[in-house]
JSON list of C-alpha atoms in Angstrom, two decimals:
[
{"chain": "F", "resi": 1, "resn": "UNK", "atom": "CA", "xyz": [129.54, 97.64, -102.66]},
{"chain": "F", "resi": 2, "resn": "UNK", "atom": "CA", "xyz": [128.72, 96.91, -106.10]},
{"chain": "F", "resi": 3, "resn": "UNK", "atom": "CA", "xyz": [129.63, 98.79, -109.22]},
{"chain": "F", "resi": 4, "resn": "UNK", "atom": "CA", "xyz": [131.27, 102.17, -108.50]},
{"chain": "F", "resi": 5, "resn": "UNK", "atom": "CA", "xyz": [129.43, 104.89, -110.71]},
{"chain": "F", "resi": 6, "resn": "UNK", "atom": "CA", "xyz": [132.32, 107.41, -111.01]},
{"chain": "F", "resi": 7, "resn": "UNK", "atom": "CA", "xyz": [132.64, 107.93, -114.67]},
{"chain": "F", "resi": 8, "resn": "UNK", "atom": "CA", "xyz": [135.10, 110.83, -115.04]},
{"chain": "F", "resi": 9, "resn": "UNK", "atom": "CA", "xyz": [137.27, 113.01, -112.72]},
{"chain": "F", "resi": 10, "resn": "UNK", "atom": "CA", "xyz": [135.48, 115.42, -110.42]},
{"chain": "F", "resi": 11, "resn": "UNK", "atom": "CA", "xyz": [134.64, 118.67, -112.18]},
{"chain": "F", "resi": 12, "resn": "UNK", "atom": "CA", "xyz": [137.10, 120.86, -110.16]},
{"chain": "F", "resi": 13, "resn": "UNK", "atom": "CA", "xyz": [139.68, 123.26, -111.10]},
{"chain": "F", "resi": 14, "resn": "UNK", "atom": "CA", "xyz": [142.59, 121.11, -109.90]},
{"chain": "F", "resi": 15, "resn": "UNK", "atom": "CA", "xyz": [141.31, 118.02, -111.33]},
{"chain": "F", "resi": 16, "resn": "UNK", "atom": "CA", "xyz": [140.69, 120.09, -114.60]},
{"chain": "F", "resi": 17, "resn": "UNK", "atom": "CA", "xyz": [144.34, 121.06, -114.45]},
{"chain": "F", "resi": 18, "resn": "UNK", "atom": "CA", "xyz": [145.17, 117.21, -114.27]},
{"chain": "F", "resi": 19, "resn": "UNK", "atom": "CA", "xyz": [143.33, 116.55, -117.41]},
{"chain": "F", "resi": 20, "resn": "UNK", "atom": "CA", "xyz": [144.99, 119.41, -119.20]},
{"chain": "F", "resi": 21, "resn": "UNK", "atom": "CA", "xyz": [148.37, 118.03, -118.27]},
{"chain": "F", "resi": 22, "resn": "UNK", "atom": "CA", "xyz": [147.38, 114.57, -119.60]},
{"chain": "F", "resi": 23, "resn": "UNK", "atom": "CA", "xyz": [146.05, 115.77, -122.76]},
{"chain": "F", "resi": 24, "resn": "UNK", "atom": "CA", "xyz": [149.13, 118.05, -123.41]},
{"chain": "F", "resi": 25, "resn": "UNK", "atom": "CA", "xyz": [151.46, 115.07, -122.94]},
{"chain": "F", "resi": 26, "resn": "UNK", "atom": "CA", "xyz": [153.12, 116.23, -119.78]},
{"chain": "F", "resi": 27, "resn": "UNK", "atom": "CA", "xyz": [155.71, 113.84, -118.14]},
{"chain": "F", "resi": 28, "resn": "UNK", "atom": "CA", "xyz": [154.68, 111.44, -115.13]},
{"chain": "F", "resi": 29, "resn": "UNK", "atom": "CA", "xyz": [155.95, 113.30, -112.45]},
{"chain": "F", "resi": 30, "resn": "UNK", "atom": "CA", "xyz": [154.21, 116.62, -113.43]},
{"chain": "F", "resi": 31, "resn": "UNK", "atom": "CA", "xyz": [150.72, 114.66, -113.72]},
{"chain": "F", "resi": 32, "resn": "UNK", "atom": "CA", "xyz": [151.41, 112.59, -110.58]},
{"chain": "F", "resi": 33, "resn": "UNK", "atom": "CA", "xyz": [152.21, 115.85, -108.51]},
{"chain": "F", "resi": 34, "resn": "UNK", "atom": "CA", "xyz": [149.11, 117.51, -109.91]},
{"chain": "F", "resi": 35, "resn": "UNK", "atom": "CA", "xyz": [146.78, 114.30, -109.21]},
{"chain": "F", "resi": 36, "resn": "UNK", "atom": "CA", "xyz": [148.21, 114.22, -105.71]},
{"chain": "F", "resi": 37, "resn": "UNK", "atom": "CA", "xyz": [147.52, 117.76, -105.06]},
{"chain": "F", "resi": 38, "resn": "UNK", "atom": "CA", "xyz": [143.96, 117.27, -106.44]},
{"chain": "F", "resi": 39, "resn": "UNK", "atom": "CA", "xyz": [143.31, 114.23, -104.31]},
{"chain": "F", "resi": 40, "resn": "UNK", "atom": "CA", "xyz": [144.46, 115.97, -101.26]},
{"chain": "F", "resi": 41, "resn": "UNK", "atom": "CA", "xyz": [142.05, 118.79, -102.07]},
{"chain": "F", "resi": 42, "resn": "UNK", "atom": "CA", "xyz": [139.24, 116.61, -102.60]},
{"chain": "F", "resi": 43, "resn": "UNK", "atom": "CA", "xyz": [139.66, 114.81, -99.37]},
{"chain": "F", "resi": 44, "resn": "UNK", "atom": "CA", "xyz": [139.67, 118.02, -97.47]},
{"chain": "F", "resi": 45, "resn": "UNK", "atom": "CA", "xyz": [136.13, 118.49, -98.66]},
{"chain": "F", "resi": 46, "resn": "UNK", "atom": "CA", "xyz": [135.18, 114.86, -97.97]},
{"chain": "F", "resi": 47, "resn": "UNK", "atom": "CA", "xyz": [133.89, 115.76, -94.46]},
{"chain": "F", "resi": 48, "resn": "UNK", "atom": "CA", "xyz": [130.61, 117.17, -96.14]},
{"chain": "F", "resi": 49, "resn": "UNK", "atom": "CA", "xyz": [130.01, 113.60, -97.13]},
{"chain": "F", "resi": 50, "resn": "UNK", "atom": "CA", "xyz": [127.35, 111.81, -94.57]},
{"chain": "F", "resi": 51, "resn": "UNK", "atom": "CA", "xyz": [128.46, 108.35, -95.63]},
{"chain": "F", "resi": 52, "resn": "UNK", "atom": "CA", "xyz": [132.36, 108.82, -95.06]},
{"chain": "F", "resi": 53, "resn": "UNK", "atom": "CA", "xyz": [131.70, 110.67, -91.84]},
{"chain": "F", "resi": 54, "resn": "UNK", "atom": "CA", "xyz": [129.50, 108.01, -90.45]},
{"chain": "F", "resi": 55, "resn": "UNK", "atom": "CA", "xyz": [131.83, 105.31, -91.78]},
{"chain": "F", "resi": 56, "resn": "UNK", "atom": "CA", "xyz": [134.81, 106.78, -90.10]},
{"chain": "F", "resi": 57, "resn": "UNK", "atom": "CA", "xyz": [133.00, 107.46, -86.82]},
{"chain": "F", "resi": 58, "resn": "UNK", "atom": "CA", "xyz": [131.79, 104.03, -86.53]},
{"chain": "F", "resi": 59, "resn": "UNK", "atom": "CA", "xyz": [135.28, 102.54, -87.29]},
{"chain": "F", "resi": 60, "resn": "UNK", "atom": "CA", "xyz": [136.41, 104.51, -84.21]},
{"chain": "F", "resi": 61, "resn": "UNK", "atom": "CA", "xyz": [133.65, 103.22, -82.10]},
{"chain": "F", "resi": 62, "resn": "UNK", "atom": "CA", "xyz": [133.95, 99.45, -82.58]},
{"chain": "F", "resi": 63, "resn": "UNK", "atom": "CA", "xyz": [137.40, 99.24, -80.79]},
{"chain": "F", "resi": 64, "resn": "UNK", "atom": "CA", "xyz": [135.96, 101.26, -77.98]},
{"chain": "F", "resi": 65, "resn": "UNK", "atom": "CA", "xyz": [133.19, 99.07, -77.61]},
{"chain": "F", "resi": 66, "resn": "UNK", "atom": "CA", "xyz": [135.46, 96.13, -77.51]},
{"chain": "F", "resi": 67, "resn": "UNK", "atom": "CA", "xyz": [136.88, 97.64, -74.33]},
{"chain": "F", "resi": 68, "resn": "UNK", "atom": "CA", "xyz": [133.60, 97.34, -72.56]},
{"chain": "F", "resi": 69, "resn": "UNK", "atom": "CA", "xyz": [132.58, 94.11, -70.95]},
{"chain": "F", "resi": 70, "resn": "UNK", "atom": "CA", "xyz": [129.09, 94.29, -72.56]},
{"chain": "F", "resi": 71, "resn": "UNK", "atom": "CA", "xyz": [130.80, 94.27, -75.95]},
{"chain": "F", "resi": 72, "resn": "UNK", "atom": "CA", "xyz": [127.77, 92.45, -78.01]},
{"chain": "F", "resi": 73, "resn": "UNK", "atom": "CA", "xyz": [125.34, 94.98, -76.43]},
{"chain": "F", "resi": 74, "resn": "UNK", "atom": "CA", "xyz": [127.61, 97.96, -77.47]},
{"chain": "F", "resi": 75, "resn": "UNK", "atom": "CA", "xyz": [127.64, 96.45, -81.07]},
{"chain": "F", "resi": 76, "resn": "UNK", "atom": "CA", "xyz": [124.07, 96.34, -81.11]},
{"chain": "F", "resi": 77, "resn": "UNK", "atom": "CA", "xyz": [123.74, 99.76, -79.92]},
{"chain": "F", "resi": 78, "resn": "UNK", "atom": "CA", "xyz": [125.96, 100.85, -82.70]},
{"chain": "F", "resi": 79, "resn": "UNK", "atom": "CA", "xyz": [123.72, 99.27, -85.16]},
{"chain": "F", "resi": 80, "resn": "UNK", "atom": "CA", "xyz": [125.74, 95.90, -85.80]},
{"chain": "F", "resi": 81, "resn": "UNK", "atom": "CA", "xyz": [122.96, 93.47, -85.95]},
{"chain": "F", "resi": 82, "resn": "UNK", "atom": "CA", "xyz": [122.72, 89.79, -87.11]},
{"chain": "F", "resi": 83, "resn": "UNK", "atom": "CA", "xyz": [125.74, 88.67, -85.10]},
{"chain": "F", "resi": 84, "resn": "UNK", "atom": "CA", "xyz": [126.05, 85.14, -83.53]},
{"chain": "F", "resi": 85, "resn": "UNK", "atom": "CA", "xyz": [126.55, 84.86, -79.86]},
{"chain": "F", "resi": 86, "resn": "UNK", "atom": "CA", "xyz": [130.24, 84.30, -80.48]},
{"chain": "F", "resi": 87, "resn": "UNK", "atom": "CA", "xyz": [130.89, 86.69, -83.34]},
{"chain": "F", "resi": 88, "resn": "UNK", "atom": "CA", "xyz": [134.19, 86.22, -85.34]},
{"chain": "F", "resi": 89, "resn": "UNK", "atom": "CA", "xyz": [136.09, 89.08, -86.79]},
{"chain": "F", "resi": 90, "resn": "UNK", "atom": "CA", "xyz": [134.51, 88.46, -90.23]},
{"chain": "F", "resi": 91, "resn": "UNK", "atom": "CA", "xyz": [131.01, 88.73, -88.84]},
{"chain": "F", "resi": 92, "resn": "UNK", "atom": "CA", "xyz": [131.76, 91.95, -87.20]},
{"chain": "F", "resi": 93, "resn": "UNK", "atom": "CA", "xyz": [133.17, 93.39, -90.36]},
{"chain": "F", "resi": 94, "resn": "UNK", "atom": "CA", "xyz": [130.14, 92.34, -92.35]},
{"chain": "F", "resi": 95, "resn": "UNK", "atom": "CA", "xyz": [128.01, 93.73, -89.61]},
{"chain": "F", "resi": 96, "resn": "UNK", "atom": "CA", "xyz": [129.69, 96.87, -89.86]},
{"chain": "F", "resi": 97, "resn": "UNK", "atom": "CA", "xyz": [129.12, 97.03, -93.51]},
{"chain": "F", "resi": 98, "resn": "UNK", "atom": "CA", "xyz": [125.48, 96.47, -93.10]},
{"chain": "F", "resi": 99, "resn": "UNK", "atom": "CA", "xyz": [125.47, 99.02, -90.34]},
{"chain": "F", "resi": 100, "resn": "UNK", "atom": "CA", "xyz": [126.82, 101.68, -92.72]},
{"chain": "F", "resi": 101, "resn": "UNK", "atom": "CA", "xyz": [124.40, 100.70, -95.58]},
{"chain": "F", "resi": 102, "resn": "UNK", "atom": "CA", "xyz": [121.48, 101.02, -93.15]},
{"chain": "F", "resi": 103, "resn": "UNK", "atom": "CA", "xyz": [122.60, 104.53, -92.00]},
{"chain": "F", "resi": 104, "resn": "UNK", "atom": "CA", "xyz": [123.06, 105.72, -95.57]},
{"chain": "F", "resi": 105, "resn": "UNK", "atom": "CA", "xyz": [119.72, 104.38, -96.75]},
{"chain": "F", "resi": 106, "resn": "UNK", "atom": "CA", "xyz": [117.75, 106.42, -93.91]},
{"chain": "F", "resi": 107, "resn": "UNK", "atom": "CA", "xyz": [119.89, 109.73, -93.49]},
{"chain": "F", "resi": 108, "resn": "UNK", "atom": "CA", "xyz": [121.62, 110.32, -96.84]},
{"chain": "F", "resi": 109, "resn": "UNK", "atom": "CA", "xyz": [122.09, 109.81, -100.42]},
{"chain": "F", "resi": 110, "resn": "UNK", "atom": "CA", "xyz": [124.70, 107.31, -101.36]},
{"chain": "F", "resi": 111, "resn": "UNK", "atom": "CA", "xyz": [127.68, 108.46, -102.99]},
{"chain": "F", "resi": 112, "resn": "UNK", "atom": "CA", "xyz": [130.86, 106.92, -104.73]},
{"chain": "F", "resi": 113, "resn": "UNK", "atom": "CA", "xyz": [133.20, 108.49, -101.99]},
{"chain": "F", "resi": 114, "resn": "UNK", "atom": "CA", "xyz": [130.92, 107.13, -99.37]},
{"chain": "F", "resi": 115, "resn": "UNK", "atom": "CA", "xyz": [131.31, 103.38, -100.79]},
{"chain": "F", "resi": 116, "resn": "UNK", "atom": "CA", "xyz": [134.75, 103.63, -101.14]},
{"chain": "F", "resi": 117, "resn": "UNK", "atom": "CA", "xyz": [134.99, 104.78, -97.52]},
{"chain": "F", "resi": 118, "resn": "UNK", "atom": "CA", "xyz": [132.99, 101.98, -96.70]},
{"chain": "F", "resi": 119, "resn": "UNK", "atom": "CA", "xyz": [135.36, 99.38, -98.32]},
{"chain": "F", "resi": 120, "resn": "UNK", "atom": "CA", "xyz": [138.44, 101.22, -96.90]},
{"chain": "F", "resi": 121, "resn": "UNK", "atom": "CA", "xyz": [137.06, 100.99, -93.21]},
{"chain": "F", "resi": 122, "resn": "UNK", "atom": "CA", "xyz": [136.04, 97.36, -93.71]},
{"chain": "F", "resi": 123, "resn": "UNK", "atom": "CA", "xyz": [139.80, 96.49, -94.92]},
{"chain": "F", "resi": 124, "resn": "UNK", "atom": "CA", "xyz": [141.33, 98.64, -92.31]},
{"chain": "F", "resi": 125, "resn": "UNK", "atom": "CA", "xyz": [139.33, 96.81, -89.43]},
{"chain": "F", "resi": 126, "resn": "UNK", "atom": "CA", "xyz": [140.00, 93.25, -90.81]},
{"chain": "F", "resi": 127, "resn": "UNK", "atom": "CA", "xyz": [143.58, 93.91, -91.47]},
{"chain": "F", "resi": 128, "resn": "UNK", "atom": "CA", "xyz": [144.55, 95.61, -88.21]},
{"chain": "F", "resi": 129, "resn": "UNK", "atom": "CA", "xyz": [142.40, 93.53, -85.82]},
{"chain": "F", "resi": 130, "resn": "UNK", "atom": "CA", "xyz": [143.52, 90.37, -87.87]},
{"chain": "F", "resi": 131, "resn": "UNK", "atom": "CA", "xyz": [147.10, 90.98, -87.06]},
{"chain": "F", "resi": 132, "resn": "UNK", "atom": "CA", "xyz": [146.31, 90.59, -83.32]},
{"chain": "F", "resi": 133, "resn": "UNK", "atom": "CA", "xyz": [144.67, 87.29, -83.57]},
{"chain": "F", "resi": 134, "resn": "UNK", "atom": "CA", "xyz": [146.38, 84.06, -82.74]},
{"chain": "F", "resi": 135, "resn": "UNK", "atom": "CA", "xyz": [147.38, 82.41, -86.07]},
{"chain": "F", "resi": 136, "resn": "UNK", "atom": "CA", "xyz": [147.93, 78.76, -85.01]},
{"chain": "F", "resi": 137, "resn": "UNK", "atom": "CA", "xyz": [144.39, 78.14, -83.55]},
{"chain": "F", "resi": 138, "resn": "UNK", "atom": "CA", "xyz": [141.04, 79.41, -84.33]},
{"chain": "F", "resi": 139, "resn": "UNK", "atom": "CA", "xyz": [140.47, 82.71, -82.49]},
{"chain": "F", "resi": 140, "resn": "UNK", "atom": "CA", "xyz": [138.00, 82.83, -79.86]},
{"chain": "F", "resi": 141, "resn": "UNK", "atom": "CA", "xyz": [135.42, 85.58, -79.33]},
{"chain": "F", "resi": 142, "resn": "UNK", "atom": "CA", "xyz": [137.51, 86.68, -76.63]},
{"chain": "F", "resi": 143, "resn": "UNK", "atom": "CA", "xyz": [140.42, 86.96, -78.85]},
{"chain": "F", "resi": 144, "resn": "UNK", "atom": "CA", "xyz": [138.31, 88.99, -81.22]},
{"chain": "F", "resi": 145, "resn": "UNK", "atom": "CA", "xyz": [137.33, 91.53, -78.66]},
{"chain": "F", "resi": 146, "resn": "UNK", "atom": "CA", "xyz": [140.80, 91.87, -77.24]},
{"chain": "F", "resi": 147, "resn": "UNK", "atom": "CA", "xyz": [142.35, 92.45, -80.77]},
{"chain": "F", "resi": 148, "resn": "UNK", "atom": "CA", "xyz": [139.68, 95.07, -81.52]},
{"chain": "F", "resi": 149, "resn": "UNK", "atom": "CA", "xyz": [140.16, 96.69, -78.01]},
{"chain": "F", "resi": 150, "resn": "UNK", "atom": "CA", "xyz": [143.89, 97.15, -78.88]},
{"chain": "F", "resi": 151, "resn": "UNK", "atom": "CA", "xyz": [142.87, 99.43, -81.76]},
{"chain": "F", "resi": 152, "resn": "UNK", "atom": "CA", "xyz": [140.92, 101.74, -79.35]},
{"chain": "F", "resi": 153, "resn": "UNK", "atom": "CA", "xyz": [144.06, 102.62, -77.34]},
{"chain": "F", "resi": 154, "resn": "UNK", "atom": "CA", "xyz": [145.16, 106.29, -77.60]},
{"chain": "F", "resi": 155, "resn": "UNK", "atom": "CA", "xyz": [148.52, 105.06, -79.09]},
{"chain": "F", "resi": 156, "resn": "UNK", "atom": "CA", "xyz": [146.67, 103.29, -81.86]},
{"chain": "F", "resi": 157, "resn": "UNK", "atom": "CA", "xyz": [144.41, 105.68, -83.10]},
{"chain": "F", "resi": 158, "resn": "UNK", "atom": "CA", "xyz": [146.63, 107.48, -85.39]},
{"chain": "F", "resi": 159, "resn": "UNK", "atom": "CA", "xyz": [147.60, 104.11, -86.93]},
{"chain": "F", "resi": 160, "resn": "UNK", "atom": "CA", "xyz": [143.95, 103.20, -87.67]},
{"chain": "F", "resi": 161, "resn": "UNK", "atom": "CA", "xyz": [143.16, 106.77, -89.10]},
{"chain": "F", "resi": 162, "resn": "UNK", "atom": "CA", "xyz": [146.34, 106.79, -91.18]},
{"chain": "F", "resi": 163, "resn": "UNK", "atom": "CA", "xyz": [145.49, 103.04, -92.50]},
{"chain": "F", "resi": 164, "resn": "UNK", "atom": "CA", "xyz": [141.82, 104.10, -93.25]},
{"chain": "F", "resi": 165, "resn": "UNK", "atom": "CA", "xyz": [142.79, 107.39, -94.96]},
{"chain": "F", "resi": 166, "resn": "UNK", "atom": "CA", "xyz": [145.83, 105.88, -96.98]},
{"chain": "F", "resi": 167, "resn": "UNK", "atom": "CA", "xyz": [143.29, 103.16, -98.38]},
{"chain": "F", "resi": 168, "resn": "UNK", "atom": "CA", "xyz": [140.57, 105.62, -99.15]},
{"chain": "F", "resi": 169, "resn": "UNK", "atom": "CA", "xyz": [143.03, 107.87, -101.01]},
{"chain": "F", "resi": 170, "resn": "UNK", "atom": "CA", "xyz": [144.51, 104.88, -102.78]},
{"chain": "F", "resi": 171, "resn": "UNK", "atom": "CA", "xyz": [141.15, 103.89, -104.10]},
{"chain": "F", "resi": 172, "resn": "UNK", "atom": "CA", "xyz": [139.80, 107.28, -105.03]},
{"chain": "F", "resi": 173, "resn": "UNK", "atom": "CA", "xyz": [143.13, 108.32, -106.75]},
{"chain": "F", "resi": 174, "resn": "UNK", "atom": "CA", "xyz": [143.57, 104.96, -108.50]},
{"chain": "F", "resi": 175, "resn": "UNK", "atom": "CA", "xyz": [140.08, 104.79, -109.94]},
{"chain": "F", "resi": 176, "resn": "UNK", "atom": "CA", "xyz": [139.89, 108.43, -111.04]},
{"chain": "F", "resi": 177, "resn": "UNK", "atom": "CA", "xyz": [143.35, 108.55, -112.69]},
{"chain": "F", "resi": 178, "resn": "UNK", "atom": "CA", "xyz": [142.66, 104.84, -114.42]},
{"chain": "F", "resi": 179, "resn": "UNK", "atom": "CA", "xyz": [139.47, 106.05, -115.85]},
{"chain": "F", "resi": 180, "resn": "UNK", "atom": "CA", "xyz": [140.82, 109.50, -117.24]},
{"chain": "F", "resi": 181, "resn": "UNK", "atom": "CA", "xyz": [144.39, 108.18, -118.27]},
{"chain": "F", "resi": 182, "resn": "UNK", "atom": "CA", "xyz": [143.00, 105.04, -120.05]},
{"chain": "F", "resi": 183, "resn": "UNK", "atom": "CA", "xyz": [141.61, 107.45, -122.70]},
{"chain": "F", "resi": 184, "resn": "UNK", "atom": "CA", "xyz": [145.13, 108.53, -123.59]},
{"chain": "F", "resi": 185, "resn": "UNK", "atom": "CA", "xyz": [147.76, 105.86, -122.32]},
{"chain": "F", "resi": 186, "resn": "UNK", "atom": "CA", "xyz": [147.70, 102.16, -122.07]},
{"chain": "F", "resi": 187, "resn": "UNK", "atom": "CA", "xyz": [145.98, 100.52, -118.95]},
{"chain": "F", "resi": 188, "resn": "UNK", "atom": "CA", "xyz": [149.54, 99.54, -117.49]},
{"chain": "F", "resi": 189, "resn": "UNK", "atom": "CA", "xyz": [150.80, 103.21, -117.94]},
{"chain": "F", "resi": 190, "resn": "UNK", "atom": "CA", "xyz": [147.62, 104.38, -116.15]},
{"chain": "F", "resi": 191, "resn": "UNK", "atom": "CA", "xyz": [148.28, 102.05, -113.11]},
{"chain": "F", "resi": 192, "resn": "UNK", "atom": "CA", "xyz": [152.05, 103.45, -113.24]},
{"chain": "F", "resi": 193, "resn": "UNK", "atom": "CA", "xyz": [150.69, 107.04, -113.25]},
{"chain": "F", "resi": 194, "resn": "UNK", "atom": "CA", "xyz": [148.33, 106.34, -110.16]},
{"chain": "F", "resi": 195, "resn": "UNK", "atom": "CA", "xyz": [150.97, 104.54, -108.17]},
{"chain": "F", "resi": 196, "resn": "UNK", "atom": "CA", "xyz": [153.40, 107.53, -108.59]},
{"chain": "F", "resi": 197, "resn": "UNK", "atom": "CA", "xyz": [150.95, 110.06, -107.72]},
{"chain": "F", "resi": 198, "resn": "UNK", "atom": "CA", "xyz": [149.73, 108.11, -104.52]},
{"chain": "F", "resi": 199, "resn": "UNK", "atom": "CA", "xyz": [153.58, 107.88, -103.46]},
{"chain": "F", "resi": 200, "resn": "UNK", "atom": "CA", "xyz": [154.07, 111.63, -103.77]},
{"chain": "F", "resi": 201, "resn": "UNK", "atom": "CA", "xyz": [150.88, 112.41, -102.04]},
{"chain": "F", "resi": 202, "resn": "UNK", "atom": "CA", "xyz": [152.03, 110.21, -99.09]},
{"chain": "F", "resi": 203, "resn": "UNK", "atom": "CA", "xyz": [155.57, 111.69, -99.24]},
{"chain": "F", "resi": 204, "resn": "UNK", "atom": "CA", "xyz": [153.90, 115.21, -98.98]},
{"chain": "F", "resi": 205, "resn": "UNK", "atom": "CA", "xyz": [151.65, 114.31, -96.04]},
{"chain": "F", "resi": 206, "resn": "UNK", "atom": "CA", "xyz": [154.47, 112.74, -94.21]},
{"chain": "F", "resi": 207, "resn": "UNK", "atom": "CA", "xyz": [156.54, 116.01, -94.63]},
{"chain": "F", "resi": 208, "resn": "UNK", "atom": "CA", "xyz": [153.72, 118.07, -93.45]},
{"chain": "F", "resi": 209, "resn": "UNK", "atom": "CA", "xyz": [153.30, 115.85, -90.38]},
{"chain": "F", "resi": 210, "resn": "UNK", "atom": "CA", "xyz": [156.94, 116.17, -89.53]},
{"chain": "F", "resi": 211, "resn": "UNK", "atom": "CA", "xyz": [157.00, 120.01, -90.02]},
{"chain": "F", "resi": 212, "resn": "UNK", "atom": "CA", "xyz": [153.91, 120.30, -87.71]},
{"chain": "F", "resi": 213, "resn": "UNK", "atom": "CA", "xyz": [155.38, 117.92, -85.04]}
]
């Protein structure tokens, strides 16, 4: 992904409120709550980002492709090229990253959010599929395909989506807060703020899911 060129917090009303709280010496809980609210608002607007949208779409398509007998052909059609005849999970994740890069170069301007989404999706793919692979012996190409295919089941989609957006939120929230807070507190304190804010955001989203169930 290279260097993330974010610099400062996004110039929105909610993030400006976060900065005001920080400079005003507010306590951890108030800053964390405001940061979580601002991060959630930012992700609601993220659907406009072409890089993020394509990354998430491609993340959902690979498990679907793994359920087909012509898995290798389907990967090629999705833009995952440069794979060996018996691709490992690592190869597929690397090809996924290249595919997103290629799409963004042709169709959209690269953004910091898109780059963070690309990393988050790669981690989700490697982590969730990796758990399904045998650990005692080297996995075969069939093992890899079956592990990915499991992620395409209807009962696993919510797990894939939740893992991806959790990683994306953690990355964006942690980076933004660390950059701004480092001007006012120590690096260790900045990490603490980001950690508390992320926990509050997850708790709030969990409450909303339960209320809508």
